[in-house]
Coordinates of C-alpha atoms and ligand atoms in Angstrom, one line a residue:
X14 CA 80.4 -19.3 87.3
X15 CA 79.9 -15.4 86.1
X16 CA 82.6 -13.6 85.8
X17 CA 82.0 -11.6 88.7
X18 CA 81.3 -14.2 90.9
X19 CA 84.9 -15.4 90.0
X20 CA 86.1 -12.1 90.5
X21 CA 84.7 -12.7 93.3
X22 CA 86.0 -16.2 94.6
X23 CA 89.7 -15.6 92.8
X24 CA 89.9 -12.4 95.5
X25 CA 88.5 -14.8 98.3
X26 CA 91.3 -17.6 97.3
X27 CA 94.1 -14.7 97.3
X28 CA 93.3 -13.5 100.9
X29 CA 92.5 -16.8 102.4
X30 CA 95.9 -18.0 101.1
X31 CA 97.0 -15.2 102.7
X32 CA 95.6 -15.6 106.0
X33 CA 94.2 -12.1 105.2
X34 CA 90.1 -13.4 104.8
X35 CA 87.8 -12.2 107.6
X36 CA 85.0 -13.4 108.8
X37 CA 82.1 -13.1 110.7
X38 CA 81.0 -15.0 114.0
X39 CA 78.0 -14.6 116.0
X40 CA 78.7 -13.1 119.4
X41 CA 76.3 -12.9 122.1
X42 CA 77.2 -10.2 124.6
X43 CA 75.5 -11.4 128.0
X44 CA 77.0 -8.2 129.2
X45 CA 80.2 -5.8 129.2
X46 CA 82.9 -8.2 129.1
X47 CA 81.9 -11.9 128.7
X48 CA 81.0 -12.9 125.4
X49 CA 79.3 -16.2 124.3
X50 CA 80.8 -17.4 121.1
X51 CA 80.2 -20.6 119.2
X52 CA 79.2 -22.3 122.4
X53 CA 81.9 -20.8 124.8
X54 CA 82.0 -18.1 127.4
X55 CA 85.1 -15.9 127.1
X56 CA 85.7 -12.9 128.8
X57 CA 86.7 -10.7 126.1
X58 CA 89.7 -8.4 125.9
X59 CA 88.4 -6.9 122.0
X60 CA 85.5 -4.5 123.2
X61 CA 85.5 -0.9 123.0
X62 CA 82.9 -0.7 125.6
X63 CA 85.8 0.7 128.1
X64 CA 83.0 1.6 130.9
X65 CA 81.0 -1.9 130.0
X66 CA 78.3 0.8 129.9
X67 CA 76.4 -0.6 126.2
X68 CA 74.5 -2.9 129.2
X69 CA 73.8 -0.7 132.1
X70 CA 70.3 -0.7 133.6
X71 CA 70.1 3.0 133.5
X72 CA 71.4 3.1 129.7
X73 CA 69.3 0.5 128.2
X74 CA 66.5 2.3 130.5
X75 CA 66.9 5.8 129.0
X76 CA 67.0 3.4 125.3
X77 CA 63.7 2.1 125.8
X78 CA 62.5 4.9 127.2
X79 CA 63.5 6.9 124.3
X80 CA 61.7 4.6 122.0
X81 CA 58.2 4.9 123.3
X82 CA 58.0 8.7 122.9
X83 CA 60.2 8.8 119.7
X84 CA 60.4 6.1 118.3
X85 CA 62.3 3.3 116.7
X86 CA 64.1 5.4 113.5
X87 CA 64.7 9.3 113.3
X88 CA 62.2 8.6 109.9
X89 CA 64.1 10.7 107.8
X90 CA 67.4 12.9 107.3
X91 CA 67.9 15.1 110.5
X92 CA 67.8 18.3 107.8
X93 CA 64.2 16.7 107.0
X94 CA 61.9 15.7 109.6
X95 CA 64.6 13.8 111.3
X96 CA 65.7 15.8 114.0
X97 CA 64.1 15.0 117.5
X98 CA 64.7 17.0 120.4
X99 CA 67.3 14.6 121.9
X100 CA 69.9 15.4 119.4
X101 CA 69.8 19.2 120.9
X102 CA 70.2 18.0 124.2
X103 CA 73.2 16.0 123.4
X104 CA 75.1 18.4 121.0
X105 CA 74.9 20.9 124.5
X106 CA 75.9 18.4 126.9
X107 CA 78.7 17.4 124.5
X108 CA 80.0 20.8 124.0
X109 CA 80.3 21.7 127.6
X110 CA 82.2 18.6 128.3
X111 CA 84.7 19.6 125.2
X112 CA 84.9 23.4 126.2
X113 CA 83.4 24.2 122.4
X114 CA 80.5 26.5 121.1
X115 CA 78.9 23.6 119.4
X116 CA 78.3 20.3 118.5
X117 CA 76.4 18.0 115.7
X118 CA 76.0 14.7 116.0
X119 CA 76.4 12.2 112.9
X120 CA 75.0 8.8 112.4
X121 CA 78.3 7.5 113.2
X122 CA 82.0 7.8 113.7
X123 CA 82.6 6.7 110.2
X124 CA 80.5 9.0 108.6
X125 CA 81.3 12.0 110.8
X126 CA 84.9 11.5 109.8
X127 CA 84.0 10.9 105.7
X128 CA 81.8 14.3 106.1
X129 CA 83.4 16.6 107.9
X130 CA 86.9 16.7 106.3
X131 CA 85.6 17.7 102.8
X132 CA 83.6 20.6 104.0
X133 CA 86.6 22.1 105.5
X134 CA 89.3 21.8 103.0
X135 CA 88.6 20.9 99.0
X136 CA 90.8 21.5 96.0
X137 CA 93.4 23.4 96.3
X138 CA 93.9 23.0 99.7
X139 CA 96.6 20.4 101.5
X140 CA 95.8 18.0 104.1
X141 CA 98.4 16.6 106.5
X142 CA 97.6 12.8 108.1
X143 CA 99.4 11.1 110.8
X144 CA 100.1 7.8 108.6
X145 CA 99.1 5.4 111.6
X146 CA 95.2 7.6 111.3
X147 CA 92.2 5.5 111.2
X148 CA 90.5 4.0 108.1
X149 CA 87.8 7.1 108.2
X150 CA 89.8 9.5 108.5
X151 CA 91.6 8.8 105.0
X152 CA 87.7 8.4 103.6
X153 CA 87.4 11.7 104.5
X154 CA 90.9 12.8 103.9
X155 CA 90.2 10.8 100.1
X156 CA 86.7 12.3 99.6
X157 CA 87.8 15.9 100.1
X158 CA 89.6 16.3 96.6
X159 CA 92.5 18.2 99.0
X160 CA 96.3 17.3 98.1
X161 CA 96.9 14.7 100.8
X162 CA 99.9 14.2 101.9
X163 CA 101.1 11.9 105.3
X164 CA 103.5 12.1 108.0
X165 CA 105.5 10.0 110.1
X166 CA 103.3 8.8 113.3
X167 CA 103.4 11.6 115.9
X168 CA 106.5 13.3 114.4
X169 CA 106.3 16.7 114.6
X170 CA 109.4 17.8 113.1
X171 CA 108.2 16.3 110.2
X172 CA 105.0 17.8 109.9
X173 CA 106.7 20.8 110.5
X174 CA 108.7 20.1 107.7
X175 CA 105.9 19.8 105.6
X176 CA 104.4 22.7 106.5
X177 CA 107.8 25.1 106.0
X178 CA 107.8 23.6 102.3
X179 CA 104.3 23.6 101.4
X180 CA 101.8 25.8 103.5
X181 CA 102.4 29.0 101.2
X182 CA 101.5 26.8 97.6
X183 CA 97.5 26.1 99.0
X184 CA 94.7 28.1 100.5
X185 CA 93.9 26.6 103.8
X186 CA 95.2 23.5 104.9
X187 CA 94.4 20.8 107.9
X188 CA 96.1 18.3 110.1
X189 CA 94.0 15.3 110.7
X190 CA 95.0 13.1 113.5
X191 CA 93.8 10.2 116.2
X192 CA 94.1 11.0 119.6
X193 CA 94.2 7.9 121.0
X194 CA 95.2 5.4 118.3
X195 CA 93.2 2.8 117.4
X196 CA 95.9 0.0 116.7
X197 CA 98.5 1.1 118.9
X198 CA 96.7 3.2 122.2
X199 CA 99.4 5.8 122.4
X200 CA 98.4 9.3 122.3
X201 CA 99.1 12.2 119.9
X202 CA 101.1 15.5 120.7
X203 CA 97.9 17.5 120.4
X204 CA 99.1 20.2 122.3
X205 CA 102.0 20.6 120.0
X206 CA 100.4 20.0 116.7
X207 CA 98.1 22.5 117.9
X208 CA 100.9 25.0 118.3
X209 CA 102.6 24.6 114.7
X210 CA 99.6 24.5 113.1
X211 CA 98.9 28.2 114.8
X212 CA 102.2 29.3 113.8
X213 CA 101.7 27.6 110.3
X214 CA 97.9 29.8 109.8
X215 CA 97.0 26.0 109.6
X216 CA 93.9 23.9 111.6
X217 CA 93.8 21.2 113.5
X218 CA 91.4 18.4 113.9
X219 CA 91.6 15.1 116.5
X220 CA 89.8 11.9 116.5
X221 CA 88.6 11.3 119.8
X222 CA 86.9 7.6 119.4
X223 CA 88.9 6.1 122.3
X224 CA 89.9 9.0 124.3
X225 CA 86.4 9.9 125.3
X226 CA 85.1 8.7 128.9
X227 CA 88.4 7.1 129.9
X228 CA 91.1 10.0 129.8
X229 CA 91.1 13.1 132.1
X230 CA 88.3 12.1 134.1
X231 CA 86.8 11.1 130.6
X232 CA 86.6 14.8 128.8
X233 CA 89.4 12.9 126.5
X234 CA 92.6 13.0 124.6
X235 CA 92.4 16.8 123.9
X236 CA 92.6 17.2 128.0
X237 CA 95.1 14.4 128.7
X238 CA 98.0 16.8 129.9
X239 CA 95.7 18.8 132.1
X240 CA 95.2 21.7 130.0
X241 CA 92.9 21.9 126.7
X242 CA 95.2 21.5 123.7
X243 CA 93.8 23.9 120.7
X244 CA 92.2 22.2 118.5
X245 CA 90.3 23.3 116.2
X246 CA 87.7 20.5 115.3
X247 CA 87.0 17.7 118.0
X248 CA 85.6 14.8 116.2
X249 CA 85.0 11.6 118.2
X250 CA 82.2 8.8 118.4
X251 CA 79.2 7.5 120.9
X252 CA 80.1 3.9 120.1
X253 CA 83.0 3.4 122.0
X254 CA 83.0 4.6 126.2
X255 CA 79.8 5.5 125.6
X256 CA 78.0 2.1 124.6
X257 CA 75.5 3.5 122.4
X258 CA 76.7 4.5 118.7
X259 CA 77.2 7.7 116.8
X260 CA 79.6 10.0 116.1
X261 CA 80.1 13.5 116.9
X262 CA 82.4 17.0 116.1
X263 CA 82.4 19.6 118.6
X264 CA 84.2 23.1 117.6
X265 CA 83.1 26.6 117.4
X266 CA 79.8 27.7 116.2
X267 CA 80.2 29.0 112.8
X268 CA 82.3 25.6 112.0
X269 CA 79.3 23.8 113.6
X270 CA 76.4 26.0 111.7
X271 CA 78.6 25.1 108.5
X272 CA 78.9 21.4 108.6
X273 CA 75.1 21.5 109.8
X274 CA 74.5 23.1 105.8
X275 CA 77.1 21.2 104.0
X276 CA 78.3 18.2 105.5
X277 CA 77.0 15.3 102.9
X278 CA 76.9 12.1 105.6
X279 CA 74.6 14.1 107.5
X280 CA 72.3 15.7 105.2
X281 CA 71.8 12.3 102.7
X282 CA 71.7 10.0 105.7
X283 CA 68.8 8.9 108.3
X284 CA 69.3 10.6 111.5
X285 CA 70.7 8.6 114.4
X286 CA 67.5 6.5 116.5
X287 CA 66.5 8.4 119.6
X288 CA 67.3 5.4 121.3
X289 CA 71.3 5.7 120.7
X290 CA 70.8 9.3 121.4
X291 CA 69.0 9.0 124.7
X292 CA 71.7 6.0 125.7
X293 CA 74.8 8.8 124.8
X294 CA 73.1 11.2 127.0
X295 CA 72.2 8.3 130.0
X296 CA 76.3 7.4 129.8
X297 CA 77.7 11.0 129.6
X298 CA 75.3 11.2 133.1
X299 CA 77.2 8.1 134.7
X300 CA 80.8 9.9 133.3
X301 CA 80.5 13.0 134.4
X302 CA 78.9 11.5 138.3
X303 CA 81.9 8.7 138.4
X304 CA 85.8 10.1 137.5
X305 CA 87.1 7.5 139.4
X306 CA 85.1 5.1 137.1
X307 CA 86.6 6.7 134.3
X308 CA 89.9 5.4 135.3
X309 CA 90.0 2.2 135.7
X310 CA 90.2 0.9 132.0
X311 CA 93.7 2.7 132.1
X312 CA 94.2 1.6 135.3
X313 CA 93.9 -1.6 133.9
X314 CA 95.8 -1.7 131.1
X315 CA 99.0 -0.3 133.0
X316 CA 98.7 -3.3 135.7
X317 CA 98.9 -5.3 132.3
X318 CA 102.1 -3.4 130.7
X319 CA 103.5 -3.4 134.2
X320 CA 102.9 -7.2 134.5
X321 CA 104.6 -7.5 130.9
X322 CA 107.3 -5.0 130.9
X323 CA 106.1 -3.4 128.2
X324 CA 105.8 0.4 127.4
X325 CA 103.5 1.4 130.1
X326 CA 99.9 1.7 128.7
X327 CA 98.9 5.6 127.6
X328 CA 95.4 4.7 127.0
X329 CA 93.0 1.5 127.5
X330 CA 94.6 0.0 124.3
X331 CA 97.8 -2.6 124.4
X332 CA 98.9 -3.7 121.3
X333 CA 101.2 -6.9 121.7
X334 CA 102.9 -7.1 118.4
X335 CA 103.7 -10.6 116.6
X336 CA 104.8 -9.3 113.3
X337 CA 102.9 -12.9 111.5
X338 CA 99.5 -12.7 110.6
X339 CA 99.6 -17.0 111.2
X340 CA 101.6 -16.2 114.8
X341 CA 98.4 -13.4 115.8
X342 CA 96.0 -16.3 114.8
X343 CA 97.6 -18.6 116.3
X344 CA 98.2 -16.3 119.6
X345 CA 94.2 -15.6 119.8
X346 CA 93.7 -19.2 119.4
X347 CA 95.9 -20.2 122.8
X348 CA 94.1 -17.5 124.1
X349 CA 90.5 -18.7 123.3
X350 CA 90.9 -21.9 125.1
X351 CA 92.2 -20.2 127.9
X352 CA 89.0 -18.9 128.2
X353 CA 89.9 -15.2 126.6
X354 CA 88.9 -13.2 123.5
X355 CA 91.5 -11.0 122.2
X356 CA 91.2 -10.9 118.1
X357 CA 93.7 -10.9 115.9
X358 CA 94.3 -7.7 113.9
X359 CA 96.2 -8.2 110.7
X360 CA 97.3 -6.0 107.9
X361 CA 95.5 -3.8 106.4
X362 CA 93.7 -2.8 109.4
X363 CA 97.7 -2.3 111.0
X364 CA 101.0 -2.1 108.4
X365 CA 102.4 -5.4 106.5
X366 CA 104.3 -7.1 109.4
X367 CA 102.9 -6.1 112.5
X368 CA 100.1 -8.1 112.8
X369 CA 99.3 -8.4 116.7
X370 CA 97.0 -8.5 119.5
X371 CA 95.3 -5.6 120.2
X372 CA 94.0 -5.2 123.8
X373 CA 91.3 -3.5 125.2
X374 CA 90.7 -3.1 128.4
X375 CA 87.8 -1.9 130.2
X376 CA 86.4 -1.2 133.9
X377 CA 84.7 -4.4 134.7
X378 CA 88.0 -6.7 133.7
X379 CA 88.5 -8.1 137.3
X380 CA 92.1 -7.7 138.7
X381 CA 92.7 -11.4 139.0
X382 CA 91.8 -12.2 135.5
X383 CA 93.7 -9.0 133.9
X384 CA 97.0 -10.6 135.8
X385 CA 96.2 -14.0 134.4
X386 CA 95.8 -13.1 131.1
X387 CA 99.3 -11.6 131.4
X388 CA 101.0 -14.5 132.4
X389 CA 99.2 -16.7 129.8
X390 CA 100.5 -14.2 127.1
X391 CA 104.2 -14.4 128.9
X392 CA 104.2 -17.6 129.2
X393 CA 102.7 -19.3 125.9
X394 CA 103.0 -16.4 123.0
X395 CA 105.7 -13.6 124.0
Ligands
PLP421 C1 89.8 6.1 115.7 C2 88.4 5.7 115.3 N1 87.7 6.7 114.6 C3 86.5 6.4 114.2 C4 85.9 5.2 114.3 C5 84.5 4.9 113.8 O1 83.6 5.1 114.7 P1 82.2 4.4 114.6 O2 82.3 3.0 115.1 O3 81.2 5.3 115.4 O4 81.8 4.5 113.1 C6 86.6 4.2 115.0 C7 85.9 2.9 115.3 O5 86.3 1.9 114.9 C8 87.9 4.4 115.5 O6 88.6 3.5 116.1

């Protein structure tokens, strides 16, 4: 063996020893919630397709329509040749729905995330992160060469804190937050982060990848107490209520006409297919028609805290926390021949010791089965 393929297999040994290795299976999605998997149909709870709208007949229609006039690939960077007349449309319809100037749309959440942060704060500038923030977030937070420094999840006295000792030693400085987050489902205080960081002269950005299409009426996180929280940069994604994939900031225009120039994930990258563009635009349709479709994943979810006694749900994501990475894999395992698939998420996707279920729920789950599921988790795992 070379020594980097036993670099290789001695980091394979430590994390399967671990329970830590992951591992790919081959899932057939027949449609938005039952799942084919090594020869079994399971009705999965581990989907971010909250609407079940990555198979709807007018989605996939508006995809394949999209393809015969444009295309298969964007054929280039969207600075290039790249951009087709789709992305326009969408960057509108987006920034009427977040009550912004502008949009742009990036190839995905990921790389919106790990190119947007850098152009807005570099050297000599501080960045504040909620610690429980997701993985692109601290690529972008990592990439931007800004003095990063975290705070405790959704405590605001201690990013105020922060900002009392250190806002006067940098330049500009930005708070970088989920909206909904990923791991846990609650909800940041936008409104109130938005507040100190105006009295602070600091900005503000939110990641909306599970707050968009499933909370107020499905404009998202930054609307979830009725009123538009100020902030500055919305960021969020087309993979997740939206079934189709991409990611997306929507903020004022110059912000917008300067990430457009600078951003480096969109200018060294192909352009998004026309395909995932025109399905974005198809779903925002079916949103923006249907509120009361828009409600149900969280309708969901709270029949399944309710049925639990747990926290009731803020968002379409439960976690049910088991602490063991062997007690999660075991937990999705009782699960699986129960006919359910809920992965296990283990550290370091959540902290050491809080390995758990995370559950997603979406519109489609049917009553009957979301009660069932409950009782099997009461019953066999809690
Ligand atoms: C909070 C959050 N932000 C960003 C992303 C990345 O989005 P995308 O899947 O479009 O790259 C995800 C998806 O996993 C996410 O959960």
């Amino acid at each position: 063996m070379n020594s980097l393929d036993r670099f290789a297999q001695d980091k394979l040994t430590t994390l399967e020893e671990t329970h830590l290795r992951r591992s790919l299976v081959d899932s057939f999605r027949e449609d938005g919630v039952w799942i084919e998997r090594s020869g079994k149909r399971l009705l999965s709870f581990s989907c971010n397709d909250y609407l079940n709208l990555t198979h709807h007949p007018r989605v996939k229609a508006a995809a394949a329509a999209a393809i015969e006039m444009h295309g298969a690939g964007a054929g280039a960077s969207r600075l290039v040749t790249g951009n087709h007349p789709l992305f326009a449309q969408l960057e509108a319809r987006l920034a009427k729905l977040k009550e912004t100037e502008a949009a742009c749309i990036f190839g995905s959440g990921y790389l919106a995330n790990a190119g947007i942060v850098p152009v807005i704060v570099g050297e000599g500038d501080l960045l504040l992160i909620d610690e429980l923030s997701h993985s692109c977030l601290w690529a972008g937070s990592q990439l931007s060469r800004a003095s990063v420094q975290t705070f405790r999840h959704n405590d605001l006295a201690h990013v105020e804190e922060l900002l009392t000792q250190h806002r006067s030693e940098y330049r500009h400085t930005l708070i970088v937050t989920d909206g909904v987050f990923s791991m846990d489902g609650d909800l940041a205080p936008l409104a109130e982060l938005g507040a100190l960081a105006r009295a602070h002269d600091a900005w503000l950005m939110s990641d909306d990848a599970h707050g968009l299409g499933v909370l107020a009426e499905g404009r998202g996180a930054v609307f979830a107490t009725g009123t538009k929280a100020p902030v500055d940069l919305q960021m969020g994604t087309l993979s997740k209520a939206l079934g189709s994939y991409g990611g997306y900031l929507c903020a004022s225009q110059p912000v917008i006409d300067l990430i457009k120039t600078r951003a480096r994930t969109l200018i060294y990258s192909t352009g998004l297919p026309p395909a995932s563009v025109a399905a974005a635009l198809a779903a925002l349709d079916i949103i923006e028609s249907d509120p009361a479709l828009t409600a149900r994943p969280l309708a969901n979810a709270q029949a399944f805290t309710r049925a639990l006694n747990l926290p009731l749900a803020q968002s379409p994501i439960v976690p049910v926390v088991l602490g063991d990475e062997m007690r999660a894999l075991e937990a999705q395992q009782i699960l699986e021949r129960e006919g359910f698939l809920v992965t296990a998420i283990r550290p370091p996707t959540v902290p050491a010791g809080t390995a758990r279920l995370r559950l997603a729920f979406t519109a489609a789950h049917p009553e009957g089965e979301v009660a069932r599921l409950a009782s099997v988790i009461r019953e066999r795992i809690l």
